[in-house]
Amino acid sequence: MGQSRKALRTTAIGTVSVALLAGPAAGVAPAVPMAGNQAQSATADVRFVDITGDGGTVLKANVVTPAGSDDTRRYPVIVLPTSWGLPQIEYIAQAKQLADSGYVVVSYNTRGFWQSGGTIEVAGPPDIADASKVIDWALANTPADPGRVGMAGVSYGAGITLLAAAHDKRIKAVAALSGWADLVESIYSGRTQHVQATAMLSGAGYLTGRPSEEFKQITADFFSSNLAKEQELIDWGKKRSPATYLDRINANGTAIMLGNAWGDSIFPPNQYADFYEKLTGPKRLEFRPGDHATAEGSGLLGLPNDTWTSAHRWLDRYVKGADNGIDREQPVRIKSRSTGGYENYPDWKSVAATERKIELGGSKRIFANIDSGANGGVIFLSSILDQFAKLPPMASIPLLPRLFAAVWKSERYDSEQQIRGTARMHTTVTSTKESGTLVAYLYDVGPLGLGKLVSNAPYTFHGMTPGKPFAVDLELFSTAYDVPAGHRLALVVDTVDPLYIEHNPSGAQLTFSSSAADPSYLSVPLHEK
């Protein structure tokens, strides 16, 4: 081991930080050779290495070890796969903090991106095998303890950590931040393509990496709405979904921490909450305001960050073995979008103590293919404005054209209503065409009729008999939002939103109806003070 470690190029983290930030962007190797006496650091140091992944693919990586570490002592080890499109220096700040607290940390660029070899497999089998190969390498080339192995990651790295936990029993704990449990429900929920999110991912993949032929074909079929390939797309997504391997994760007993943002444009919170409820081992769930990766973003810069603080405590407890009390805390921790205050619950079901139904009475007909003015905003921008300025997408509810938007309102509330969890819509739809798309929006409406978006979700149908009613059950994206006293809620349904691909044939009309035998309603989850 000593000889292999001597071969590693060593740099002091304070000296190379600027070179690291410039190197990958310039397409040069982010390694700065230094003289032996200069390489010594009073704190954790960074080594840049090549790790052989699955099939011989070279993965560019960095290793951060505690100050003064040597081969006479074993340390817990954390493996960090990079996020989609980001270089291997992504976790430098967090890796140093972990190393300073006694971990060996190995961060690697996932295959297909930047200087790592191979092609982008979108968390496919080669990516899962890579994670195990990196653990193998860490155990053979660093003072890592084989009995204390953990993984963590943001976004793409989070998904890979969960998949790896299902396939590698050595992984004792993971912290999966802004990731996915169900890839299909993330980008194809309600059988509707989330076009802005997928376009962003696809574009970043082409810009920073080398997409595989399979990835190219899947995205082409996705954007072209190729229904003949729909099942193939679903099967492809399920193969890359940790939820598919839930039994393995539970059997391994891996301690799972999940963190996400209420407004995540790429991986909505619902699928994480559903996955969390089915885990049987040690588990923790945290939701905060923001969009994809914004809740933990400042921590990647080395700034104080609640999400990373929780992740460190989780890893300390279940990888290092520290008795820090996190296992005795209530495991579901959320922050309201309205107040910014933390709330703690024993489980996800307890987040919403009661449900209140808003009747969706009468019969309302709308014409498709026209944007009513109600929409979910723009990925990243809208949720970030909500996170920092409390400015979600807005619409004047009285001015929405009823030819293109169906609108139902609640009574005016005398007291504050704390929405917590997942609102659900049940209604009966009759379409003049066999296919169609509808998008539901829940608004907080003030005295002047201005609505602030609370949540939304799309729904697409195919193969329906024109003129024949059918039931629609739709879960809106989970959230935590406080409706002020004197306000009311409004449910708006239209057929066009820039966030999604719509499937409304020309001239289509949708009718929403309710009956005594099958009443239509919106179920709103509320937390009672």
Short mmCIF file of C-alpha atoms in Angstrom, two decimals:
data_model
loop_
_atom_site.label_atom_id
_atom_site.label_comp_id
_atom_site.label_asym_id
_atom_site.label_seq_id
_atom_site.Cartn_x
_atom_site.Cartn_y
_atom_site.Cartn_z
CA MET A 1 0.00 0.00 0.00
CA GLY A 2 2.84 2.39 0.86
CA GLN A 3 4.27 2.19 -2.64
CA SER A 4 0.93 2.86 -4.32
CA ARG A 5 0.29 5.84 -2.07
CA LYS A 6 3.69 7.32 -2.92
CA ALA A 7 2.67 7.23 -6.55
CA LEU A 8 -0.26 9.52 -5.87
CA ARG A 9 0.28 13.14 -6.74
CA THR A 10 -0.16 15.24 -3.61
CA THR A 11 -1.13 18.87 -3.26
CA ALA A 12 -2.03 21.11 -0.37
CA ILE A 13 -5.67 22.14 -0.67
CA GLY A 14 -5.09 25.81 0.09
CA THR A 15 -2.45 26.10 -2.64
CA VAL A 16 -4.31 24.37 -5.43
CA SER A 17 -7.86 25.70 -4.97
CA VAL A 18 -7.61 28.31 -7.72
CA ALA A 19 -5.90 25.91 -10.13
CA LEU A 20 -8.60 23.33 -9.48
CA LEU A 21 -11.35 25.73 -10.39
CA ALA A 22 -9.64 26.73 -13.60
CA GLY A 23 -8.26 23.35 -14.69
CA PRO A 24 -11.34 21.32 -15.72
CA ALA A 25 -12.98 24.25 -17.46
CA ALA A 26 -9.87 24.71 -19.53
CA GLY A 27 -9.74 21.00 -20.35
CA VAL A 28 -6.44 20.38 -18.58
CA ALA A 29 -5.60 17.85 -15.89
CA PRO A 30 -6.38 19.40 -12.50
CA ALA A 31 -3.14 18.28 -10.88
CA VAL A 32 -0.35 20.55 -9.70
CA PRO A 33 2.88 18.65 -8.92
CA MET A 34 4.73 20.11 -5.97
CA ALA A 35 7.99 19.50 -4.21
CA GLY A 36 7.82 17.01 -1.36
CA ASN A 37 8.37 19.52 1.42
CA GLN A 38 5.74 21.88 -0.06
CA ALA A 39 3.17 19.08 -0.24
CA GLN A 40 2.96 18.74 3.52
CA SER A 41 -0.12 20.40 4.99
CA ALA A 42 -1.25 21.06 8.51
CA THR A 43 -4.77 20.09 7.48
CA ALA A 44 -6.34 17.56 5.16
CA ASP A 45 -4.64 17.20 1.78
CA VAL A 46 -5.89 16.36 -1.70
CA ARG A 47 -4.47 13.77 -4.07
CA PHE A 48 -5.57 13.48 -7.69
CA VAL A 49 -5.71 9.94 -9.01
CA ASP A 50 -7.00 7.75 -11.81
CA ILE A 51 -9.28 4.92 -10.71
CA THR A 52 -10.11 2.01 -12.99
CA GLY A 53 -13.87 1.64 -13.12
CA ASP A 54 -16.11 -1.00 -14.64
CA GLY A 55 -14.80 -2.45 -17.89
CA GLY A 56 -11.47 -0.66 -17.53
CA THR A 57 -12.95 2.83 -17.82
CA VAL A 58 -10.69 5.45 -16.23
CA LEU A 59 -12.42 7.62 -13.65
CA LYS A 60 -10.79 10.89 -12.64
CA ALA A 61 -10.89 11.25 -8.87
CA ASN A 62 -9.49 13.05 -5.88
CA VAL A 63 -8.68 11.69 -2.44
CA VAL A 64 -8.77 13.76 0.73
CA THR A 65 -7.25 12.26 3.86
CA PRO A 66 -7.06 13.46 7.47
CA ALA A 67 -3.95 15.41 8.42
CA GLY A 68 -1.16 13.13 9.54
CA SER A 69 -2.90 9.95 8.43
CA ASP A 70 -0.78 6.89 7.77
CA ASP A 71 -1.13 3.16 7.20
CA THR A 72 -1.09 2.31 10.92
CA ARG A 73 -4.65 3.52 11.47
CA ARG A 74 -7.95 2.91 9.68
CA TYR A 75 -10.45 5.69 9.02
CA PRO A 76 -14.10 5.65 7.94
CA VAL A 77 -14.40 6.37 4.23
CA ILE A 78 -16.97 8.41 2.26
CA VAL A 79 -17.34 8.08 -1.53
CA LEU A 80 -18.82 11.06 -3.43
CA PRO A 81 -19.93 10.64 -7.08
CA THR A 82 -20.23 13.97 -8.89
CA SER A 83 -23.44 15.63 -9.98
CA TRP A 84 -24.60 15.67 -13.58
CA GLY A 85 -22.23 17.81 -15.64
CA LEU A 86 -20.00 18.94 -12.77
CA PRO A 87 -16.24 18.29 -12.53
CA GLN A 88 -14.46 16.32 -9.83
CA ILE A 89 -13.73 19.41 -7.71
CA GLU A 90 -17.45 19.75 -6.89
CA TYR A 91 -17.10 18.39 -3.35
CA ILE A 92 -13.68 19.79 -2.44
CA ALA A 93 -15.01 21.98 0.37
CA GLN A 94 -17.21 19.27 1.85
CA ALA A 95 -14.51 16.62 1.42
CA LYS A 96 -12.05 18.77 3.36
CA GLN A 97 -14.55 19.24 6.19
CA LEU A 98 -15.18 15.50 6.32
CA ALA A 99 -11.46 14.76 6.28
CA ASP A 100 -10.85 17.28 9.05
CA SER A 101 -13.38 15.34 11.14
CA GLY A 102 -11.61 12.04 10.52
CA TYR A 103 -12.77 10.57 7.20
CA VAL A 104 -10.97 9.43 4.10
CA VAL A 105 -12.95 10.94 1.24
CA VAL A 106 -12.86 9.82 -2.39
CA SER A 107 -14.71 11.96 -4.93
CA TYR A 108 -14.84 10.86 -8.55
CA ASN A 109 -16.12 12.18 -11.84
CA THR A 110 -18.89 9.88 -13.05
CA ARG A 111 -18.24 8.14 -16.34
CA GLY A 112 -18.89 10.04 -19.53
CA PHE A 113 -18.35 13.48 -18.01
CA TRP A 114 -15.35 15.79 -18.22
CA GLN A 115 -12.07 13.88 -18.15
CA SER A 116 -13.44 10.53 -17.00
CA GLY A 117 -13.66 7.89 -19.72
CA GLY A 118 -16.67 6.12 -21.14
CA THR A 119 -20.04 7.52 -22.10
CA ILE A 120 -22.99 8.85 -20.09
CA GLU A 121 -25.04 5.85 -18.97
CA VAL A 122 -27.53 7.81 -16.79
CA ALA A 123 -26.95 5.77 -13.61
CA GLY A 124 -27.05 2.52 -15.55
CA PRO A 125 -25.35 -0.74 -14.53
CA PRO A 126 -21.82 0.53 -15.40
CA ASP A 127 -22.31 3.51 -13.05
CA ILE A 128 -23.42 1.23 -10.23
CA ALA A 129 -20.44 -1.03 -10.83
CA ASP A 130 -18.14 2.03 -10.87
CA ALA A 131 -19.21 2.94 -7.33
CA SER A 132 -18.13 -0.48 -6.07
CA LYS A 133 -14.86 -0.24 -8.00
CA VAL A 134 -14.14 3.11 -6.32
CA ILE A 135 -14.78 1.55 -2.92
CA ASP A 136 -12.44 -1.33 -3.86
CA TRP A 137 -9.77 1.19 -4.82
CA ALA A 138 -10.18 3.20 -1.61
CA LEU A 139 -9.79 0.10 0.54
CA ALA A 140 -6.64 -0.94 -1.36
CA ASN A 141 -4.95 2.46 -1.67
CA THR A 142 -5.93 4.53 1.37
CA PRO A 143 -6.15 3.90 5.12
CA ALA A 144 -9.90 3.28 4.74
CA ASP A 145 -11.73 0.95 7.12
CA PRO A 146 -13.65 -1.76 5.17
CA GLY A 147 -16.21 -1.94 7.97
CA ARG A 148 -17.05 1.78 7.85
CA VAL A 149 -18.02 2.76 4.29
CA GLY A 150 -20.52 5.46 3.36
CA MET A 151 -21.60 7.39 0.28
CA ALA A 152 -23.11 10.79 -0.32
CA GLY A 153 -23.93 12.94 -3.31
CA VAL A 154 -26.01 15.69 -4.83
CA SER A 155 -28.41 15.19 -7.75
CA TYR A 156 -26.90 12.59 -10.11
CA GLY A 157 -24.49 11.62 -7.35
CA ALA A 158 -27.44 11.11 -4.99
CA GLY A 159 -29.18 8.74 -7.38
CA ILE A 160 -26.01 6.73 -7.86
CA THR A 161 -25.44 6.48 -4.08
CA LEU A 162 -28.92 5.02 -3.56
CA LEU A 163 -28.49 2.55 -6.42
CA ALA A 164 -25.07 1.57 -5.11
CA ALA A 165 -26.52 0.99 -1.64
CA ALA A 166 -28.88 -1.57 -3.16
CA HIS A 167 -26.05 -3.46 -4.87
CA ASP A 168 -23.12 -3.18 -2.42
CA LYS A 169 -23.63 -4.41 1.15
CA ARG A 170 -20.45 -2.68 2.31
CA ILE A 171 -22.19 0.70 2.21
CA LYS A 172 -23.45 1.37 5.75
CA ALA A 173 -25.10 4.74 5.16
CA VAL A 174 -25.85 7.26 2.42
CA ALA A 175 -26.88 10.91 2.28
CA ALA A 176 -28.76 11.39 -1.00
CA LEU A 177 -29.40 15.11 -1.60
CA SER A 178 -31.65 16.47 -4.38
CA GLY A 179 -31.77 13.05 -5.99
CA TRP A 180 -34.38 10.67 -7.25
CA ALA A 181 -35.93 7.42 -6.07
CA ASP A 182 -38.18 6.97 -9.11
CA LEU A 183 -36.77 8.38 -12.34
CA VAL A 184 -39.99 7.81 -14.27
CA GLU A 185 -42.09 9.70 -11.72
CA SER A 186 -39.49 12.46 -11.76
CA ILE A 187 -39.44 13.35 -15.45
CA TYR A 188 -42.60 11.58 -16.70
CA SER A 189 -45.10 11.99 -13.88
CA GLY A 190 -48.73 11.90 -14.89
CA ARG A 191 -47.55 10.27 -18.13
CA THR A 192 -46.37 13.74 -19.18
CA GLN A 193 -42.91 14.70 -20.37
CA HIS A 194 -41.27 17.33 -18.16
CA VAL A 195 -39.71 19.02 -21.15
CA GLN A 196 -37.80 21.93 -19.59
CA ALA A 197 -36.15 19.72 -16.97
CA THR A 198 -35.18 17.00 -19.44
CA ALA A 199 -33.96 19.52 -22.02
CA MET A 200 -31.72 21.10 -19.41
CA LEU A 201 -30.26 17.71 -18.43
CA SER A 202 -29.79 16.66 -22.02
CA GLY A 203 -28.12 19.94 -22.98
CA ALA A 204 -25.76 19.80 -20.00
CA GLY A 205 -24.89 16.22 -20.92
CA TYR A 206 -23.89 17.16 -24.45
CA LEU A 207 -22.01 20.23 -23.23
CA THR A 208 -19.92 18.57 -20.52
CA GLY A 209 -19.83 14.91 -21.52
CA ARG A 210 -20.30 12.17 -24.08
CA PRO A 211 -23.85 10.75 -24.21
CA SER A 212 -24.14 7.04 -24.97
CA GLU A 213 -26.05 5.88 -28.01
CA GLU A 214 -28.77 4.53 -25.73
CA PHE A 215 -29.12 7.91 -24.03
CA LYS A 216 -29.35 9.66 -27.39
CA GLN A 217 -32.12 7.31 -28.54
CA ILE A 218 -34.07 7.54 -25.29
CA THR A 219 -34.06 11.35 -25.31
CA ALA A 220 -35.01 11.43 -29.00
CA ASP A 221 -38.01 9.18 -28.32
CA PHE A 222 -38.89 11.21 -25.23
CA PHE A 223 -38.97 14.59 -26.99
CA SER A 224 -40.74 13.22 -30.06
CA SER A 225 -43.54 11.70 -27.92
CA ASN A 226 -42.97 8.32 -29.55
CA LEU A 227 -45.75 6.30 -27.89
CA ALA A 228 -44.55 3.14 -29.60
CA LYS A 229 -41.44 3.40 -27.43
CA GLU A 230 -43.24 4.44 -24.23
CA GLN A 231 -42.88 1.11 -22.44
CA GLU A 232 -39.24 0.92 -23.45
CA LEU A 233 -38.69 4.38 -21.95
CA ILE A 234 -40.47 3.36 -18.73
CA ASP A 235 -38.43 0.16 -18.46
CA TRP A 236 -35.24 2.17 -19.02
CA GLY A 237 -36.21 4.55 -16.21
CA LYS A 238 -37.24 1.82 -13.78
CA LYS A 239 -33.88 0.11 -14.25
CA ARG A 240 -32.30 3.34 -13.01
CA SER A 241 -34.68 3.91 -10.10
CA PRO A 242 -33.64 3.06 -6.52
CA ALA A 243 -37.30 2.33 -5.77
CA THR A 244 -37.04 -0.69 -8.06
CA TYR A 245 -34.44 -2.15 -5.70
CA LEU A 246 -36.19 -1.20 -2.45
CA ASP A 247 -36.16 -4.79 -1.14
CA ARG A 248 -32.38 -4.96 -1.55
CA ILE A 249 -31.82 -1.70 0.30
CA ASN A 250 -34.06 -2.84 3.13
CA ALA A 251 -32.35 -6.23 3.27
CA ASN A 252 -28.96 -4.52 3.49
CA GLY A 253 -30.19 -2.33 6.33
CA THR A 254 -28.48 0.74 4.87
CA ALA A 255 -29.11 3.95 6.81
CA ILE A 256 -30.71 6.33 4.30
CA MET A 257 -30.92 10.11 4.57
CA LEU A 258 -32.95 11.86 1.86
CA GLY A 259 -32.90 15.64 1.35
CA ASN A 260 -34.71 17.66 -1.29
CA ALA A 261 -36.37 21.00 -2.06
CA TRP A 262 -40.12 21.59 -2.30
CA GLY A 263 -39.76 23.23 -5.70
CA ASP A 264 -37.28 20.80 -7.27
CA SER A 265 -37.88 21.21 -11.03
CA ILE A 266 -36.12 17.95 -11.91
CA PHE A 267 -36.88 15.54 -9.08
CA PRO A 268 -40.17 16.60 -7.40
CA PRO A 269 -40.50 15.75 -3.69
CA ASN A 270 -43.39 13.27 -3.99
CA GLN A 271 -41.27 10.40 -5.24
CA TYR A 272 -38.75 10.87 -2.41
CA ALA A 273 -41.52 10.90 0.23
CA ASP A 274 -43.11 7.74 -1.19
CA PHE A 275 -39.74 5.98 -1.19
CA TYR A 276 -38.99 7.13 2.36
CA GLU A 277 -42.23 5.65 3.70
CA LYS A 278 -41.27 2.20 2.35
CA LEU A 279 -37.78 2.10 3.85
CA THR A 280 -37.48 -0.17 6.89
CA GLY A 281 -33.95 0.62 8.08
CA PRO A 282 -32.64 3.79 9.75
CA LYS A 283 -33.98 6.72 7.72
CA ARG A 284 -34.33 10.48 7.66
CA LEU A 285 -36.25 12.84 5.35
CA GLU A 286 -35.66 16.58 5.01
CA PHE A 287 -37.47 19.07 2.75
CA ARG A 288 -36.63 22.76 2.40
CA PRO A 289 -37.69 25.67 0.15
CA GLY A 290 -35.89 26.05 -3.17
CA ASP A 291 -35.23 24.29 -6.44
CA HIS A 292 -32.91 21.55 -7.59
CA ALA A 293 -29.74 21.46 -5.45
CA THR A 294 -30.28 24.98 -4.08
CA ALA A 295 -30.88 23.72 -0.54
CA GLU A 296 -27.34 22.32 -0.35
CA GLY A 297 -25.64 24.58 -2.90
CA SER A 298 -23.97 26.97 -0.44
CA GLY A 299 -22.42 24.02 1.34
CA LEU A 300 -20.53 23.07 -1.80
CA LEU A 301 -18.81 26.45 -1.47
CA GLY A 302 -17.82 25.67 2.09
CA LEU A 303 -20.41 28.00 3.64
CA PRO A 304 -22.58 27.02 6.63
CA ASN A 305 -25.45 24.90 5.36
CA ASP A 306 -28.20 23.09 7.26
CA THR A 307 -28.53 20.26 4.74
CA TRP A 308 -24.84 19.38 4.84
CA THR A 309 -24.79 19.71 8.63
CA SER A 310 -27.51 17.07 8.81
CA ALA A 311 -25.68 14.91 6.27
CA HIS A 312 -22.47 15.05 8.31
CA ARG A 313 -24.34 14.12 11.48
CA TRP A 314 -26.02 11.22 9.67
CA LEU A 315 -22.72 9.87 8.37
CA ASP A 316 -21.07 10.39 11.73
CA ARG A 317 -23.76 8.28 13.38
CA TYR A 318 -24.02 5.42 10.91
CA VAL A 319 -20.55 5.28 9.32
CA LYS A 320 -18.25 6.58 12.05
CA GLY A 321 -20.43 5.21 14.86
CA ALA A 322 -20.68 8.45 16.86
CA ASP A 323 -23.49 8.66 19.42
CA ASN A 324 -24.62 12.16 18.41
CA GLY A 325 -28.34 11.68 19.02
CA ILE A 326 -29.58 12.07 15.44
CA ASP A 327 -31.12 8.60 15.63
CA ARG A 328 -33.25 9.72 18.58
CA GLU A 329 -34.63 12.82 16.84
CA GLN A 330 -37.89 12.87 14.92
CA PRO A 331 -36.75 11.71 11.47
CA VAL A 332 -38.91 13.92 9.22
CA ARG A 333 -37.72 17.53 9.19
CA ILE A 334 -39.29 20.16 6.96
CA LYS A 335 -39.08 23.91 6.51
CA SER A 336 -42.13 25.90 5.43
CA ARG A 337 -41.87 27.97 2.25
CA SER A 338 -43.79 30.74 4.03
CA THR A 339 -42.16 31.08 7.43
CA GLY A 340 -38.76 29.43 7.00
CA GLY A 341 -39.21 27.70 10.36
CA TYR A 342 -38.33 24.04 10.91
CA GLU A 343 -40.93 21.47 11.89
CA ASN A 344 -40.23 17.89 13.01
CA TYR A 345 -42.45 14.84 12.67
CA PRO A 346 -42.24 11.13 13.53
CA ASP A 347 -43.11 10.10 9.95
CA TRP A 348 -44.30 11.50 6.63
CA LYS A 349 -47.96 10.68 7.30
CA SER A 350 -47.93 12.87 10.40
CA VAL A 351 -46.95 15.96 8.38
CA ALA A 352 -50.60 16.40 7.37
CA ALA A 353 -52.73 15.70 10.42
CA THR A 354 -56.02 16.37 8.64
CA GLU A 355 -57.40 16.78 5.13
CA ARG A 356 -59.99 19.26 3.97
CA LYS A 357 -61.93 18.69 0.79
CA ILE A 358 -62.83 21.44 -1.63
CA GLU A 359 -65.80 20.46 -3.76
CA LEU A 360 -65.24 20.70 -7.50
CA GLY A 361 -68.91 21.01 -8.30
CA GLY A 362 -70.80 21.81 -11.46
CA SER A 363 -69.77 21.15 -15.04
CA LYS A 364 -67.01 23.14 -16.69
CA ARG A 365 -65.89 22.89 -20.31
CA ILE A 366 -62.62 24.33 -21.62
CA PHE A 367 -60.95 24.50 -25.03
CA ALA A 368 -57.49 22.97 -25.28
CA ASN A 369 -54.23 24.26 -26.80
CA ILE A 370 -54.50 27.80 -25.41
CA ASP A 371 -52.41 28.91 -22.44
CA SER A 372 -54.82 30.47 -19.95
CA GLY A 373 -52.12 32.40 -18.13
CA ALA A 374 -51.87 29.92 -15.27
CA ASN A 375 -48.51 28.12 -15.33
CA GLY A 376 -45.84 26.56 -13.16
CA GLY A 377 -43.19 29.11 -14.01
CA VAL A 378 -39.68 28.41 -15.30
CA ILE A 379 -37.33 25.76 -13.95
CA PHE A 380 -34.87 27.05 -11.36
CA LEU A 381 -35.84 30.72 -11.69
CA SER A 382 -39.35 30.47 -10.26
CA SER A 383 -38.54 28.29 -7.25
CA ILE A 384 -35.40 30.26 -6.46
CA LEU A 385 -37.46 33.48 -6.41
CA ASP A 386 -39.87 31.71 -4.09
CA GLN A 387 -36.99 30.50 -1.89
CA PHE A 388 -35.28 33.86 -1.42
CA ALA A 389 -38.00 36.45 -2.08
CA LYS A 390 -41.24 34.55 -1.38
CA LEU A 391 -42.32 35.27 -4.97
CA PRO A 392 -43.76 32.13 -6.56
CA PRO A 393 -45.45 32.24 -9.99
CA MET A 394 -48.60 34.38 -9.84
CA ALA A 395 -51.82 34.78 -11.78
CA SER A 396 -54.87 37.02 -11.47
CA ILE A 397 -57.54 34.40 -10.85
CA PRO A 398 -60.55 36.61 -11.78
CA LEU A 399 -58.92 37.46 -15.12
CA LEU A 400 -58.19 33.90 -16.20
CA PRO A 401 -60.29 33.23 -19.32
CA ARG A 402 -62.91 30.61 -18.43
CA LEU A 403 -62.93 29.35 -22.01
CA PHE A 404 -59.44 27.97 -21.44
CA ALA A 405 -59.27 27.47 -17.66
CA ALA A 406 -61.61 25.67 -15.25
CA VAL A 407 -61.62 27.43 -11.87
CA TRP A 408 -62.96 26.38 -8.47
CA LYS A 409 -62.58 28.38 -5.25
CA SER A 410 -62.77 27.55 -1.57
CA GLU A 411 -64.47 29.69 1.02
CA ARG A 412 -62.48 32.51 2.55
CA TYR A 413 -60.55 31.18 5.54
CA ASP A 414 -60.91 32.87 8.93
CA SER A 415 -57.58 31.52 10.17
CA GLU A 416 -54.24 30.59 8.69
CA GLN A 417 -54.21 27.27 6.83
CA GLN A 418 -50.93 25.34 6.98
CA ILE A 419 -50.75 23.14 3.88
CA ARG A 420 -48.37 20.26 4.52
CA GLY A 421 -47.88 17.31 2.19
CA THR A 422 -49.62 16.24 -0.99
CA ALA A 423 -52.88 17.68 -2.36
CA ARG A 424 -54.93 15.25 -4.44
CA MET A 425 -57.49 15.98 -7.15
CA HIS A 426 -60.27 13.60 -8.11
CA THR A 427 -62.58 14.48 -10.97
CA THR A 428 -64.42 13.12 -13.99
CA VAL A 429 -63.24 14.20 -17.44
CA THR A 430 -64.91 13.89 -20.80
CA SER A 431 -62.78 14.63 -23.87
CA THR A 432 -63.77 15.20 -27.47
CA LYS A 433 -60.52 13.49 -28.50
CA GLU A 434 -58.84 10.23 -27.50
CA SER A 435 -55.72 11.97 -26.16
CA GLY A 436 -55.10 15.06 -24.11
CA THR A 437 -53.15 16.84 -21.39
CA LEU A 438 -54.35 18.85 -18.44
CA VAL A 439 -52.39 20.70 -15.77
CA ALA A 440 -53.76 21.40 -12.29
CA TYR A 441 -52.63 24.42 -10.26
CA LEU A 442 -53.36 25.21 -6.63
CA TYR A 443 -53.27 28.93 -5.81
CA ASP A 444 -53.33 30.98 -2.62
CA VAL A 445 -55.69 33.83 -3.54
CA GLY A 446 -55.60 37.16 -1.73
CA PRO A 447 -58.42 39.72 -1.33
CA LEU A 448 -57.62 41.35 -4.70
CA GLY A 449 -57.73 38.06 -6.58
CA LEU A 450 -53.97 37.66 -7.06
CA GLY A 451 -53.05 34.02 -6.82
CA LYS A 452 -49.66 32.71 -5.64
CA LEU A 453 -48.81 29.24 -6.84
CA VAL A 454 -48.83 26.64 -4.08
CA SER A 455 -48.38 23.53 -6.23
CA ASN A 456 -49.11 22.00 -9.62
CA ALA A 457 -48.93 18.73 -11.58
CA PRO A 458 -49.62 17.51 -15.14
CA TYR A 459 -51.75 14.62 -16.37
CA THR A 460 -51.85 13.08 -19.86
CA PHE A 461 -54.19 10.43 -21.23
CA HIS A 462 -54.21 8.36 -24.42
CA GLY A 463 -56.61 5.88 -25.97
CA MET A 464 -59.80 7.21 -24.37
CA THR A 465 -63.15 6.99 -26.14
CA PRO A 466 -64.25 10.49 -27.24
CA GLY A 467 -67.39 11.56 -25.40
CA LYS A 468 -67.06 8.87 -22.71
CA PRO A 469 -66.36 10.13 -19.14
CA PHE A 470 -63.39 8.74 -17.22
CA ALA A 471 -62.00 9.32 -13.74
CA VAL A 472 -58.80 11.28 -13.13
CA ASP A 473 -56.86 11.02 -9.90
CA LEU A 474 -53.87 13.33 -9.73
CA GLU A 475 -51.35 14.04 -6.96
CA LEU A 476 -50.00 17.58 -6.96
CA PHE A 477 -46.37 18.05 -5.99
CA SER A 478 -45.87 17.95 -2.22
CA THR A 479 -45.23 21.22 -0.43
CA ALA A 480 -45.35 23.19 2.83
CA TYR A 481 -47.14 26.52 2.44
CA ASP A 482 -49.11 28.77 4.81
CA VAL A 483 -52.30 30.39 3.49
CA PRO A 484 -52.92 33.62 5.43
CA ALA A 485 -56.20 34.30 7.19
CA GLY A 486 -58.61 36.12 4.88
CA HIS A 487 -57.32 34.29 1.80
CA ARG A 488 -58.86 31.41 -0.09
CA LEU A 489 -57.60 28.55 -2.25
CA ALA A 490 -58.32 28.18 -5.93
CA LEU A 491 -57.85 25.15 -8.16
CA VAL A 492 -57.22 26.01 -11.79
CA VAL A 493 -57.03 23.45 -14.61
CA ASP A 494 -55.90 24.28 -18.12
CA THR A 495 -54.15 22.41 -20.95
CA VAL A 496 -50.88 24.21 -21.73
CA ASP A 497 -47.76 24.81 -19.64
CA PRO A 498 -44.23 25.50 -20.91
CA LEU A 499 -42.87 23.07 -18.31
CA TYR A 500 -44.50 20.09 -20.01
CA ILE A 501 -45.14 18.57 -23.43
CA GLU A 502 -48.89 18.64 -24.09
CA HIS A 503 -50.84 16.09 -26.13
CA ASN A 504 -53.99 17.98 -27.06
CA PRO A 505 -55.20 17.40 -30.65
CA SER A 506 -56.42 20.42 -32.57
CA GLY A 507 -59.94 21.42 -31.60
CA ALA A 508 -60.00 19.30 -28.43
CA GLN A 509 -62.32 20.21 -25.58
CA LEU A 510 -62.35 18.90 -22.01
CA THR A 511 -65.36 18.82 -19.69
CA PHE A 512 -65.01 18.41 -15.94
CA SER A 513 -68.04 17.12 -14.07
CA SER A 514 -69.18 15.88 -10.69
CA SER A 515 -72.06 13.68 -9.59
CA ALA A 516 -73.66 12.52 -6.35
CA ALA A 517 -72.41 9.00 -7.02
CA ASP A 518 -68.86 10.15 -7.78
CA PRO A 519 -68.24 13.69 -6.49
CA SER A 520 -65.22 15.61 -7.70
CA TYR A 521 -63.00 17.20 -5.08
CA LEU A 522 -59.56 18.50 -4.15
CA SER A 523 -58.19 17.03 -0.93
CA VAL A 524 -55.90 19.55 0.80
CA PRO A 525 -53.51 18.25 3.49
CA LEU A 526 -53.45 20.51 6.55
CA HIS A 527 -51.38 20.62 9.70
CA GLU A 528 -53.36 21.69 12.73
CA LYS A 529 -51.63 24.03 15.15
#
